[in-house]
């Protein structure tokens, strides 16, 4: 609770500005959202924060709704605006209703009935925003706050109409909001202008989506471009994905077969048709991605779609296997069309994995060559690249075992060639990791192995010219390894030669009298003349004497010296029993 109060933006009161008081609506909203849950999409936490802040504001202003026993509703009027916190009270009520609506939207994916509650809360938020806009018509409120209140109302109204699929009215509301924020961005400081432009970027995909649903076919191209640049987050992202799927579904009716590796396979599963139709678009989107984060997101989306499609084909394969068991067909040696389609989809998935990991490896390599700006942060290491190339090699190993391609010698040669290339790169970065720990001999051996792999690739690539088209440049790797070898040999020689003088010159003067060196420490306060205290030296120990002759000495008999006890007989035994003899 204390943290909430510390992070809250200060709102000026009437006493601070006698004529009017400003309120930075969008700035207050964005700061509150970022600090209280929306950075991680936690709408429930933000809703709780809005409730707590409303309670504090009512208590501070003395604007309580009755007592603990009875509720007495009160309305904020223009005459009550002696403090800008009354406006903030209405703003927080709108934000609380909006955050609850967004929370319900997340839950409505699994519970469709919550959509009705969602619409009710959105309408409630729009109603509070309209009340805020009317209050801002007071002469005590400055012009900027009035414009921000109008834009905020237009935004929430557009959200309501968007959910109701009233595309024309939603588009009008969003355009009004966009126009106001663009004007504000051009009139104020850069710090506030950034917030206004961010809001414009948020609502632009919604406007394009509304235009598409109204009938503007050109809007779909703009939406696809926004998807590439990472625009349209939140609920708009779901709408955009649904729109793309819908467009592909319409095209899927015309697709009946696919050709791969010289074999034509019929495609009867709708999910597979939709995926294969969108494959080229997805690959083009990845190639046009503006940054690595967007590219990674597109790769993950493509892989998720591919996994779902493979699962659908796998279910059909199970049904096909059961049907084959019931029938009398014994053609078990031939790969069926469904199995070949499964192999094709698996091939797409594994190739996408290879491309994604290769893209990540290129990014890490570029960072590895850059000097470390902050030594406290852990930068990329060769071990990270080794792990990526391990995953690539694992994917290539799975490619070589795909059903239906065991007898395709060209395909197997291509896979083996790719395996050699990535083995060379993996071996190169293993050598780099040994260089970091100054294990020169191991690194040199690994560099020789890299050259061996690279030359083998060059010899095999003559018959498979097209296979090296998408692979990393092996000639570049050979040049880099050759340069690294020479520098490594020099570092090894320098390292071995520098170890001996260092050990000699660190010894005391009495141990290096035959070696001349101008040592200034000898005339200083702590000259290294002798080692003190001296090291322990072994000395002969005190001898031990053993009396070995004792075992061979024969001692004289001593029987005559020993006292003989007398024999008591029966009388002595009886006396002993009764104690007479004791």
Coordinates of C-alpha atoms in Angstrom, one line a residue:
X1 CA 0.0 0.0 0.0
X2 CA 2.8 2.4 0.9
X3 CA 4.5 1.6 -2.5
X4 CA 1.2 2.6 -4.3
X5 CA 1.2 6.0 -2.6
X6 CA 4.9 6.6 -3.4
X7 CA 4.5 5.8 -7.1
X8 CA 1.3 7.8 -7.7
X9 CA 1.7 10.8 -9.9
X10 CA 1.1 14.1 -8.1
X11 CA -2.1 15.8 -9.2
X12 CA -2.1 19.6 -8.8
X13 CA -4.9 21.2 -6.7
X14 CA -6.7 24.4 -7.1
X15 CA -4.5 26.1 -4.5
X16 CA -1.5 25.5 -6.6
X17 CA -3.0 27.2 -9.7
X18 CA -5.7 29.7 -9.0
X19 CA -7.0 30.0 -12.6
X20 CA -7.2 26.3 -13.7
X21 CA -5.5 23.0 -13.1
X22 CA -4.1 20.6 -15.6
X23 CA -4.3 16.8 -15.4
X24 CA -2.2 14.6 -17.6
X25 CA -4.7 11.9 -18.2
X26 CA -2.7 9.6 -20.5
X27 CA 0.5 10.0 -18.5
X28 CA -1.3 9.1 -15.3
X29 CA -2.9 6.1 -16.9
X30 CA 0.3 4.8 -18.5
X31 CA 2.5 5.2 -15.4
X32 CA -0.1 3.5 -13.2
X33 CA -0.5 0.6 -15.7
X34 CA 3.2 0.0 -16.1
X35 CA 3.9 0.1 -12.3
X36 CA 0.9 -2.1 -11.2
X37 CA 0.7 -5.2 -13.4
X38 CA 0.1 -4.4 -17.0
X39 CA 3.7 -4.7 -17.9
X40 CA 3.1 -8.5 -17.4
X41 CA -0.5 -8.4 -18.6
X42 CA -1.9 -8.8 -15.0
X43 CA -5.2 -6.9 -15.2
X44 CA -6.4 -8.3 -11.9
X45 CA -3.5 -6.6 -10.1
X46 CA -4.2 -3.3 -11.8
X47 CA -7.8 -3.5 -10.9
X48 CA -7.0 -4.0 -7.3
X49 CA -4.7 -1.0 -7.4
X50 CA -7.5 1.2 -8.9
X51 CA -9.8 0.1 -6.1
X52 CA -7.3 1.0 -3.4
X53 CA -6.5 4.3 -5.0
X54 CA -10.2 5.1 -5.2
X55 CA -10.6 4.4 -1.5
X56 CA -7.7 6.6 -0.6
X57 CA -9.0 9.5 -2.8
X58 CA -12.5 9.3 -1.2
X59 CA -11.1 9.3 2.3
X60 CA -8.8 12.2 1.5
X61 CA -11.5 14.3 -0.1
X62 CA -14.1 13.3 2.5
X63 CA -16.3 12.0 -0.4
X64 CA -17.6 8.8 1.2
X65 CA -20.5 6.8 -0.1
X66 CA -22.4 6.5 3.2
X67 CA -21.1 4.4 6.0
X68 CA -20.5 0.7 6.8
X69 CA -24.2 0.2 7.4
X70 CA -25.8 2.0 4.5
X71 CA -24.7 3.0 1.0
X72 CA -25.5 6.6 0.0
X73 CA -24.6 7.3 -3.6
X74 CA -23.1 10.7 -4.5
X75 CA -22.4 12.3 -7.8
X76 CA -19.5 14.6 -8.6
X77 CA -20.7 17.9 -10.1
X78 CA -19.0 20.8 -11.8
X79 CA -19.6 23.0 -8.7
X80 CA -17.5 20.5 -6.6
X81 CA -14.4 20.9 -8.6
X82 CA -12.3 22.6 -6.0
X83 CA -9.6 20.0 -6.4
X84 CA -8.4 18.1 -9.5
X85 CA -8.5 14.9 -7.5
X86 CA -12.2 14.8 -8.1
X87 CA -11.4 14.3 -11.8
X88 CA -8.9 11.7 -10.8
X89 CA -11.6 9.9 -8.9
X90 CA -13.8 9.6 -12.0
X91 CA -10.7 8.5 -14.1
X92 CA -9.9 5.7 -11.7
X93 CA -13.5 4.5 -11.8
X94 CA -13.2 4.2 -15.5
X95 CA -9.8 2.5 -15.3
X96 CA -11.1 0.0 -12.8
X97 CA -14.1 -1.0 -15.0
X98 CA -11.8 -1.2 -18.1
X99 CA -9.2 -3.4 -16.3
X100 CA -12.0 -5.7 -15.1
X101 CA -13.3 -6.0 -18.7
X102 CA -9.8 -6.9 -20.0
X103 CA -9.4 -9.5 -17.2
X104 CA -12.8 -11.0 -18.3
X105 CA -11.6 -11.0 -21.9
X106 CA -8.7 -13.2 -20.9
X107 CA -11.0 -15.6 -19.0
X108 CA -13.6 -15.6 -21.8
X109 CA -11.3 -17.8 -24.0
X110 CA -12.3 -20.8 -21.8
X111 CA -15.6 -19.5 -20.4
X112 CA -17.6 -17.9 -23.2
X113 CA -20.4 -16.7 -20.9
X114 CA -18.1 -14.1 -19.4
X115 CA -18.3 -12.2 -22.6
X116 CA -21.6 -10.7 -21.5
X117 CA -20.0 -9.5 -18.2
X118 CA -17.1 -8.1 -20.3
X119 CA -19.4 -6.0 -22.4
X120 CA -21.2 -4.6 -19.3
X121 CA -17.9 -3.6 -17.7
X122 CA -16.7 -1.9 -21.0
X123 CA -19.9 0.1 -21.2
X124 CA -19.4 1.1 -17.6
X125 CA -15.9 2.3 -18.3
X126 CA -17.2 4.3 -21.3
X127 CA -20.0 5.8 -19.1
X128 CA -17.4 7.0 -16.5
X129 CA -15.2 8.5 -19.3
X130 CA -18.2 10.4 -20.6
X131 CA -18.8 11.7 -17.1
X132 CA -15.1 12.8 -17.0
X133 CA -15.5 14.6 -20.3
X134 CA -18.5 16.5 -19.0
X135 CA -16.7 17.5 -15.8
X136 CA -13.8 18.8 -17.9
X137 CA -16.1 21.3 -19.6
X138 CA -15.7 23.4 -16.4
X139 CA -13.8 26.7 -16.9
X140 CA -11.5 25.6 -14.1
X141 CA -10.0 22.8 -16.4
X142 CA -7.4 23.8 -19.0
X143 CA -7.8 23.1 -22.7
X144 CA -5.2 20.3 -22.8
X145 CA -7.0 18.3 -20.2
X146 CA -10.3 18.8 -22.0
X147 CA -8.8 17.3 -25.2
X148 CA -7.2 14.4 -23.4
X149 CA -10.6 13.6 -21.8
X150 CA -12.3 13.7 -25.2
X151 CA -9.6 11.3 -26.6
X152 CA -10.0 9.0 -23.7
X153 CA -13.8 8.9 -24.1
X154 CA -13.4 8.2 -27.8
X155 CA -10.9 5.4 -27.1
X156 CA -13.2 3.6 -24.7
X157 CA -16.3 4.1 -26.9
X158 CA -14.4 2.6 -29.8
X159 CA -13.5 -0.4 -27.6
X160 CA -17.1 -1.0 -26.8
X161 CA -18.2 -0.7 -30.5
X162 CA -15.3 -2.9 -31.5
X163 CA -16.4 -5.7 -29.2
X164 CA -20.0 -5.3 -30.5
X165 CA -18.6 -5.6 -34.0
X166 CA -20.1 -2.2 -35.0
X167 CA -17.2 -1.6 -37.3
X168 CA -18.3 1.8 -38.7
X169 CA -19.0 3.5 -35.3
X170 CA -15.9 1.9 -33.9
X171 CA -13.8 3.3 -36.7
X172 CA -15.3 6.8 -36.2
X173 CA -14.4 6.7 -32.5
X174 CA -10.9 5.4 -33.1
X175 CA -10.3 8.0 -35.8
X176 CA -11.4 10.8 -33.5
X177 CA -9.1 9.5 -30.7
X178 CA -6.2 9.2 -33.2
X179 CA -6.7 12.8 -34.5
X180 CA -6.7 14.3 -31.0
X181 CA -3.5 12.5 -29.9
X182 CA -1.7 13.4 -33.1
X183 CA -2.5 17.1 -32.6
X184 CA -1.4 16.8 -28.9
X185 CA 1.9 15.1 -30.0
X186 CA 2.8 18.0 -32.3
X187 CA 2.0 20.6 -29.6
X188 CA 3.8 19.5 -26.5
X189 CA 7.2 18.3 -25.3
X190 CA 8.9 15.2 -26.6
X191 CA 8.3 13.3 -23.4
X192 CA 4.6 13.6 -23.7
X193 CA 4.7 13.3 -27.5
X194 CA 6.1 9.8 -27.1
X195 CA 3.1 8.7 -25.0
X196 CA 0.7 10.1 -27.6
X197 CA 2.4 8.4 -30.5
X198 CA 2.4 5.1 -28.7
X199 CA -1.4 5.4 -28.2
X200 CA -1.8 6.2 -31.9
X201 CA 0.3 3.1 -32.8
X202 CA -1.9 1.0 -30.5
X203 CA -5.2 2.0 -32.2
X204 CA -3.9 2.0 -35.8
X205 CA -4.4 -1.8 -36.2
X206 CA -7.9 -1.5 -34.8
X207 CA -8.8 1.2 -37.4
X208 CA -7.4 -1.0 -40.2
X209 CA -9.3 -4.0 -39.0
X210 CA -12.6 -2.0 -38.9
X211 CA -11.8 -0.7 -42.4
X212 CA -11.4 -4.3 -43.6
X213 CA -14.6 -5.5 -42.1
X214 CA -16.5 -2.5 -43.6
X215 CA -15.2 -3.6 -47.1
X216 CA -11.8 -2.0 -47.7
X217 CA -9.8 -4.9 -49.2
X218 CA -6.6 -2.9 -49.2
X219 CA -6.7 -2.9 -45.4
X220 CA -5.6 -6.5 -45.2
X221 CA -2.2 -5.6 -46.7
X222 CA -1.7 -3.0 -44.0
X223 CA -2.7 -5.4 -41.3
X224 CA -0.2 -8.0 -42.5
X225 CA 2.5 -5.3 -42.6
X226 CA 1.6 -4.3 -39.0
X227 CA 1.9 -8.0 -38.0
X228 CA 5.4 -8.0 -39.4
X229 CA 6.4 -4.9 -37.4
X230 CA 5.0 -6.3 -34.2
X231 CA 2.0 -4.0 -34.1
X232 CA -1.4 -4.8 -32.8
X233 CA -0.7 -6.3 -29.5
X234 CA -3.3 -7.5 -26.9
X235 CA -6.8 -8.3 -28.1
X236 CA -6.0 -7.0 -31.6
X237 CA -3.4 -9.7 -32.1
X238 CA -6.0 -12.4 -31.6
X239 CA -8.4 -10.6 -34.1
X240 CA -5.6 -10.4 -36.6
X241 CA -4.6 -14.1 -36.4
X242 CA -8.3 -15.0 -36.7
X243 CA -8.6 -12.8 -39.8
X244 CA -5.6 -14.4 -41.4
X245 CA -6.9 -17.9 -40.6
X246 CA -10.3 -16.9 -42.1
X247 CA -8.8 -15.7 -45.3
X248 CA -6.7 -18.9 -45.7
X249 CA -9.8 -21.1 -45.0
X250 CA -11.5 -19.5 -48.0
X251 CA -8.5 -20.3 -50.2
X252 CA -8.1 -23.8 -48.8
X253 CA -11.2 -25.1 -50.6
X254 CA -9.3 -24.8 -53.9
X255 CA -6.3 -26.8 -52.7
X256 CA -6.4 -30.5 -53.1
X257 CA -2.9 -31.8 -53.4
X258 CA 0.8 -31.0 -52.8
X259 CA 3.9 -32.1 -54.6
X260 CA 7.2 -32.9 -52.8
X261 CA 10.3 -34.9 -53.7
X262 CA 8.7 -36.0 -57.0
X263 CA 5.5 -37.4 -55.4
X264 CA 2.1 -35.8 -55.5
X265 CA 0.1 -36.3 -52.3
X266 CA -3.6 -35.5 -51.8
X267 CA -4.4 -33.2 -48.8
X268 CA -7.8 -34.0 -47.3
X269 CA -7.3 -32.4 -43.9
X270 CA -8.5 -28.8 -43.7
X271 CA -6.0 -27.8 -41.1
X272 CA -3.1 -29.1 -43.3
X273 CA -4.5 -27.2 -46.2
X274 CA -4.7 -23.9 -44.3
X275 CA -1.2 -24.4 -43.0
X276 CA 0.4 -25.2 -46.4
X277 CA -1.4 -22.2 -48.0
X278 CA 0.0 -19.9 -45.4
X279 CA 3.5 -21.4 -45.4
X280 CA 4.8 -19.1 -48.2
X281 CA 3.4 -16.0 -46.5
X282 CA 4.9 -16.9 -43.2
X283 CA 8.3 -17.5 -44.8
X284 CA 8.1 -14.2 -46.6
X285 CA 7.1 -12.4 -43.3
X286 CA 10.1 -13.9 -41.6
X287 CA 12.4 -12.7 -44.4
X288 CA 11.0 -9.2 -44.2
X289 CA 11.0 -9.0 -40.3
X290 CA 12.5 -5.7 -39.2
X291 CA 14.2 -6.9 -36.0
X292 CA 15.3 -10.2 -34.3
X293 CA 12.5 -10.1 -31.8
X294 CA 9.8 -10.0 -34.5
X295 CA 11.6 -12.7 -36.4
X296 CA 11.7 -14.9 -33.3
X297 CA 8.0 -14.3 -32.7
X298 CA 7.1 -15.3 -36.3
X299 CA 9.3 -18.4 -36.1
X300 CA 7.5 -19.5 -32.9
X301 CA 4.1 -18.9 -34.5
X302 CA 5.0 -20.9 -37.6
X303 CA 6.3 -23.8 -35.4
X304 CA 3.2 -23.8 -33.2
X305 CA 1.0 -24.0 -36.3
X306 CA 3.1 -26.8 -37.7
X307 CA 2.9 -28.8 -34.5
X308 CA -0.9 -28.5 -34.5
X309 CA -1.1 -29.6 -38.1
X310 CA 1.2 -32.6 -37.5
X311 CA -1.0 -33.6 -34.5
X312 CA -4.1 -33.5 -36.7
X313 CA -2.4 -35.7 -39.4
X314 CA -1.2 -38.0 -36.6
X315 CA -4.8 -38.5 -35.5
X316 CA -5.8 -39.4 -39.1
X317 CA -2.8 -41.9 -39.2
X318 CA -4.1 -43.7 -36.2
X319 CA -7.6 -44.0 -37.7
X320 CA -6.0 -45.2 -41.0
X321 CA -3.9 -47.8 -39.1
X322 CA -7.0 -49.2 -37.4
X323 CA -8.9 -49.4 -40.7
X324 CA -6.0 -51.2 -42.3
X325 CA -6.0 -53.8 -39.5
X326 CA -9.6 -54.5 -40.1
X327 CA -9.2 -54.8 -43.9
X328 CA -7.4 -57.6 -45.6
X329 CA -4.9 -55.4 -47.4
X330 CA -1.3 -56.6 -46.9
X331 CA 0.5 -53.7 -48.7
X332 CA 2.4 -52.8 -45.5
X333 CA 5.7 -52.1 -47.2
X334 CA 4.6 -49.0 -49.2
X335 CA 4.4 -45.6 -47.5
X336 CA 0.8 -44.3 -47.6
X337 CA -0.1 -40.8 -48.8
X338 CA -1.0 -39.8 -45.3
X339 CA 2.3 -41.0 -43.9
X340 CA 4.2 -39.2 -46.7
X341 CA 2.2 -36.0 -45.8
X342 CA 3.2 -36.5 -42.2
X343 CA 6.9 -36.8 -43.3
X344 CA 6.5 -33.6 -45.4
X345 CA 5.1 -31.6 -42.4
X346 CA 7.8 -33.0 -40.2
X347 CA 10.4 -31.9 -42.7
X348 CA 9.0 -28.4 -42.7
X349 CA 9.1 -28.3 -38.9
X350 CA 12.7 -29.5 -38.7
X351 CA 13.9 -27.2 -41.4
X352 CA 12.2 -24.3 -39.6
X353 CA 13.9 -25.3 -36.4
X354 CA 17.3 -25.3 -38.2
X355 CA 16.7 -21.9 -39.7
X356 CA 15.5 -20.4 -36.4
X357 CA 18.6 -21.7 -34.5
X358 CA 20.9 -20.6 -37.3
X359 CA 19.4 -17.1 -37.1
X360 CA 19.9 -17.1 -33.3
X361 CA 23.5 -18.3 -33.9
X362 CA 24.2 -15.4 -36.3
X363 CA 22.9 -12.9 -33.7
X364 CA 25.1 -14.4 -31.0
X365 CA 28.1 -14.5 -33.3
X366 CA 27.7 -10.7 -34.0
X367 CA 27.4 -10.0 -30.2
X368 CA 30.4 -12.3 -29.5
X369 CA 32.6 -10.1 -31.8
X370 CA 31.5 -6.9 -30.1
X371 CA 33.5 -5.6 -27.2
X372 CA 31.8 -5.9 -23.8
X373 CA 30.4 -2.6 -22.8
X374 CA 29.4 -3.7 -19.2
X375 CA 31.7 -6.2 -17.6
X376 CA 29.2 -6.9 -14.8
X377 CA 26.7 -8.4 -17.2
X378 CA 27.3 -11.8 -18.6
X379 CA 27.8 -11.6 -22.4
X380 CA 27.4 -14.4 -25.0
X381 CA 30.0 -17.2 -24.8
X382 CA 31.1 -19.9 -27.3
X383 CA 29.3 -22.5 -25.2
X384 CA 25.9 -20.8 -26.1
X385 CA 26.6 -21.3 -29.8
X386 CA 27.7 -24.9 -29.2
X387 CA 24.3 -25.6 -27.7
X388 CA 22.5 -24.1 -30.7
X389 CA 24.6 -26.2 -33.2
X390 CA 23.9 -29.3 -31.1
X391 CA 20.2 -28.7 -31.6
X392 CA 20.7 -28.2 -35.3
X393 CA 22.6 -31.4 -35.7
X394 CA 19.9 -33.2 -33.8
X395 CA 17.2 -31.9 -36.2
X396 CA 19.3 -33.0 -39.2
X397 CA 19.6 -36.5 -37.7
X398 CA 15.9 -36.7 -37.4
X399 CA 15.6 -35.5 -41.1
X400 CA 17.6 -38.5 -42.3
X401 CA 15.2 -40.9 -40.6
X402 CA 11.9 -39.6 -42.2
X403 CA 9.7 -42.4 -43.5
X404 CA 9.4 -42.6 -47.3
X405 CA 12.8 -41.0 -47.9
X406 CA 15.1 -43.8 -46.9
X407 CA 15.8 -44.7 -50.6
X408 CA 16.0 -41.0 -51.7
X409 CA 19.8 -40.9 -52.1
X410 CA 19.9 -37.3 -53.2
X411 CA 18.0 -36.2 -50.1
X412 CA 20.3 -38.3 -47.8
X413 CA 23.4 -36.7 -49.5
X414 CA 22.0 -33.2 -48.9
X415 CA 21.3 -34.0 -45.3
X416 CA 24.8 -35.4 -44.8
X417 CA 26.4 -32.4 -46.5
X418 CA 24.4 -30.0 -44.2
X419 CA 25.5 -32.1 -41.2
X420 CA 29.2 -31.7 -42.1
X421 CA 28.8 -27.9 -42.4
X422 CA 27.2 -27.5 -39.0
X423 CA 29.7 -30.0 -37.5
X424 CA 32.5 -27.8 -38.7
X425 CA 30.9 -24.7 -37.1
X426 CA 30.2 -26.6 -33.9
X427 CA 33.8 -27.8 -33.8
X428 CA 35.0 -24.2 -34.4
X429 CA 33.2 -22.8 -31.4
X430 CA 34.4 -25.7 -29.2
X431 CA 37.9 -24.7 -30.2
X432 CA 37.0 -21.1 -29.3
X433 CA 35.9 -22.2 -25.8
X434 CA 39.3 -23.9 -25.4
X435 CA 41.1 -20.8 -26.5
X436 CA 39.4 -18.8 -23.7
X437 CA 40.9 -21.1 -21.1
X438 CA 44.3 -21.1 -22.8
X439 CA 44.3 -24.8 -23.8
X440 CA 46.4 -24.2 -26.9
X441 CA 47.0 -27.8 -28.0
X442 CA 43.4 -28.9 -27.7
X443 CA 42.3 -25.8 -29.7
X444 CA 44.8 -26.4 -32.5
X445 CA 43.7 -30.0 -32.9
X446 CA 40.0 -28.9 -33.1
X447 CA 40.9 -26.2 -35.7
X448 CA 42.5 -29.0 -37.8
X449 CA 39.3 -31.0 -37.5
X450 CA 37.3 -27.9 -38.7
X451 CA 39.5 -27.7 -41.8
X452 CA 39.0 -31.4 -42.4
X453 CA 35.2 -31.0 -42.3
X454 CA 35.3 -27.9 -44.5
X455 CA 37.5 -29.6 -47.2
X456 CA 35.2 -32.6 -47.1
X457 CA 32.2 -30.3 -47.7
X458 CA 33.9 -28.6 -50.6
X459 CA 34.7 -32.0 -52.2
X460 CA 31.2 -33.3 -51.8
X461 CA 29.5 -30.1 -52.8
X462 CA 30.6 -30.3 -56.4
X463 CA 27.8 -32.8 -57.2
X464 CA 25.2 -30.9 -55.1
X465 CA 25.6 -27.3 -56.1
X466 CA 22.1 -26.3 -55.1
X467 CA 22.4 -27.7 -51.6
X468 CA 24.9 -25.1 -50.4
X469 CA 22.6 -22.2 -51.4
X470 CA 21.1 -21.8 -47.9
X471 CA 24.1 -22.9 -45.9
X472 CA 26.7 -20.8 -44.2
X473 CA 29.8 -20.0 -46.2
X474 CA 32.4 -22.7 -45.7
X475 CA 35.2 -20.7 -47.5
X476 CA 34.8 -17.9 -45.0
X477 CA 35.1 -20.4 -42.1
X478 CA 38.3 -21.7 -43.6
X479 CA 39.9 -18.3 -43.9
X480 CA 38.9 -17.5 -40.3
X481 CA 40.3 -20.8 -39.0
X482 CA 43.6 -20.2 -40.8
X483 CA 44.0 -16.8 -39.2
X484 CA 43.0 -18.2 -35.8
X485 CA 45.6 -20.9 -36.1
X486 CA 48.5 -18.5 -36.7
X487 CA 47.4 -16.3 -33.8
X488 CA 47.0 -19.3 -31.6
X489 CA 50.4 -20.7 -32.4
X490 CA 51.9 -17.3 -31.6
X491 CA 50.0 -17.1 -28.4
X492 CA 51.1 -20.6 -27.4
X493 CA 54.8 -19.7 -28.0
X494 CA 54.5 -16.4 -26.2
X495 CA 52.8 -18.1 -23.3
X496 CA 55.5 -20.8 -22.9
X497 CA 58.4 -18.4 -23.2
X498 CA 56.9 -15.9 -20.7
X499 CA 56.3 -18.5 -18.1
X500 CA 60.1 -19.3 -17.5
X501 CA 61.5 -15.8 -17.0
X502 CA 58.6 -15.0 -14.7
X503 CA 59.4 -18.0 -12.5
X504 CA 63.1 -17.1 -12.5
X505 CA 62.8 -13.5 -11.7
X506 CA 60.3 -14.1 -8.9
X507 CA 62.9 -16.3 -7.1
X508 CA 65.1 -14.9 -4.3
X509 CA 68.5 -13.4 -5.2
X510 CA 70.5 -16.3 -3.7
X511 CA 68.8 -18.7 -6.1
X512 CA 69.4 -16.7 -9.3
X513 CA 73.0 -15.4 -8.8
X514 CA 74.0 -16.7 -12.3
X515 CA 71.2 -14.7 -14.0
X516 CA 71.6 -10.9 -14.4
X517 CA 68.7 -8.6 -14.1
X518 CA 68.5 -5.0 -13.1
X519 CA 66.2 -5.4 -10.1
X520 CA 65.2 -2.1 -8.4
X521 CA 63.5 -3.9 -5.5
X522 CA 66.9 -5.0 -4.2
X523 CA 67.7 -1.5 -3.0
X524 CA 64.1 -0.9 -1.7
X525 CA 62.5 -1.5 1.7
X526 CA 61.7 -5.2 1.0
X527 CA 64.5 -6.8 -1.1
X528 CA 64.0 -10.4 -2.1
X529 CA 67.4 -11.7 -1.0
X530 CA 66.6 -15.1 0.6
X531 CA 63.5 -17.0 1.3
X532 CA 62.5 -16.6 4.9
X533 CA 61.5 -18.6 6.7
X534 CA 63.5 -21.3 4.8
X535 CA 61.8 -24.4 3.5
X536 CA 62.0 -27.6 5.6
X537 CA 64.8 -30.0 4.6
X538 CA 64.9 -33.7 5.2
X539 CA 67.4 -34.9 7.9
X540 CA 68.3 -38.5 9.0
X541 CA 66.1 -39.6 11.9
X542 CA 67.4 -41.1 15.2
X543 CA 68.2 -44.8 14.8
X544 CA 66.0 -47.4 16.5
X545 CA 67.7 -50.4 18.3
X546 CA 66.1 -53.8 18.6
X547 CA 67.4 -56.5 21.1
X548 CA 67.4 -59.5 18.7
X549 CA 69.7 -61.7 20.9
X550 CA 67.1 -62.0 23.6
X551 CA 65.3 -64.7 21.8
X552 CA 68.4 -66.9 21.7
X553 CA 69.5 -66.6 25.4
X554 CA 69.0 -69.8 27.6
X555 CA 68.4 -68.8 31.2
X556 CA 69.5 -71.1 34.2
X557 CA 66.7 -73.1 36.0
X558 CA 65.3 -71.4 39.1
X559 CA 63.2 -74.3 40.4
X560 CA 65.2 -74.6 43.7
X561 CA 64.5 -70.9 44.3
X562 CA 60.8 -71.2 44.1
X563 CA 58.8 -72.1 47.4
X564 CA 57.0 -75.5 47.2
X565 CA 53.4 -75.7 48.6
X566 CA 52.7 -78.6 51.0
X567 CA 50.1 -81.3 50.2
X568 CA 47.1 -81.2 52.7
X569 CA 45.2 -84.3 51.7
X570 CA 41.6 -85.1 52.8
X571 CA 42.1 -83.5 56.3
X572 CA 43.2 -80.3 54.8
X573 CA 40.2 -80.3 52.4
X574 CA 37.7 -80.8 55.3
X575 CA 39.4 -78.0 57.3
X576 CA 39.1 -75.8 54.3
X577 CA 35.4 -76.4 54.0
X578 CA 34.5 -75.5 57.6
X579 CA 37.1 -72.7 57.8
X580 CA 39.4 -74.3 60.3
X581 CA 42.4 -73.9 58.2
X582 CA 41.8 -70.2 57.3

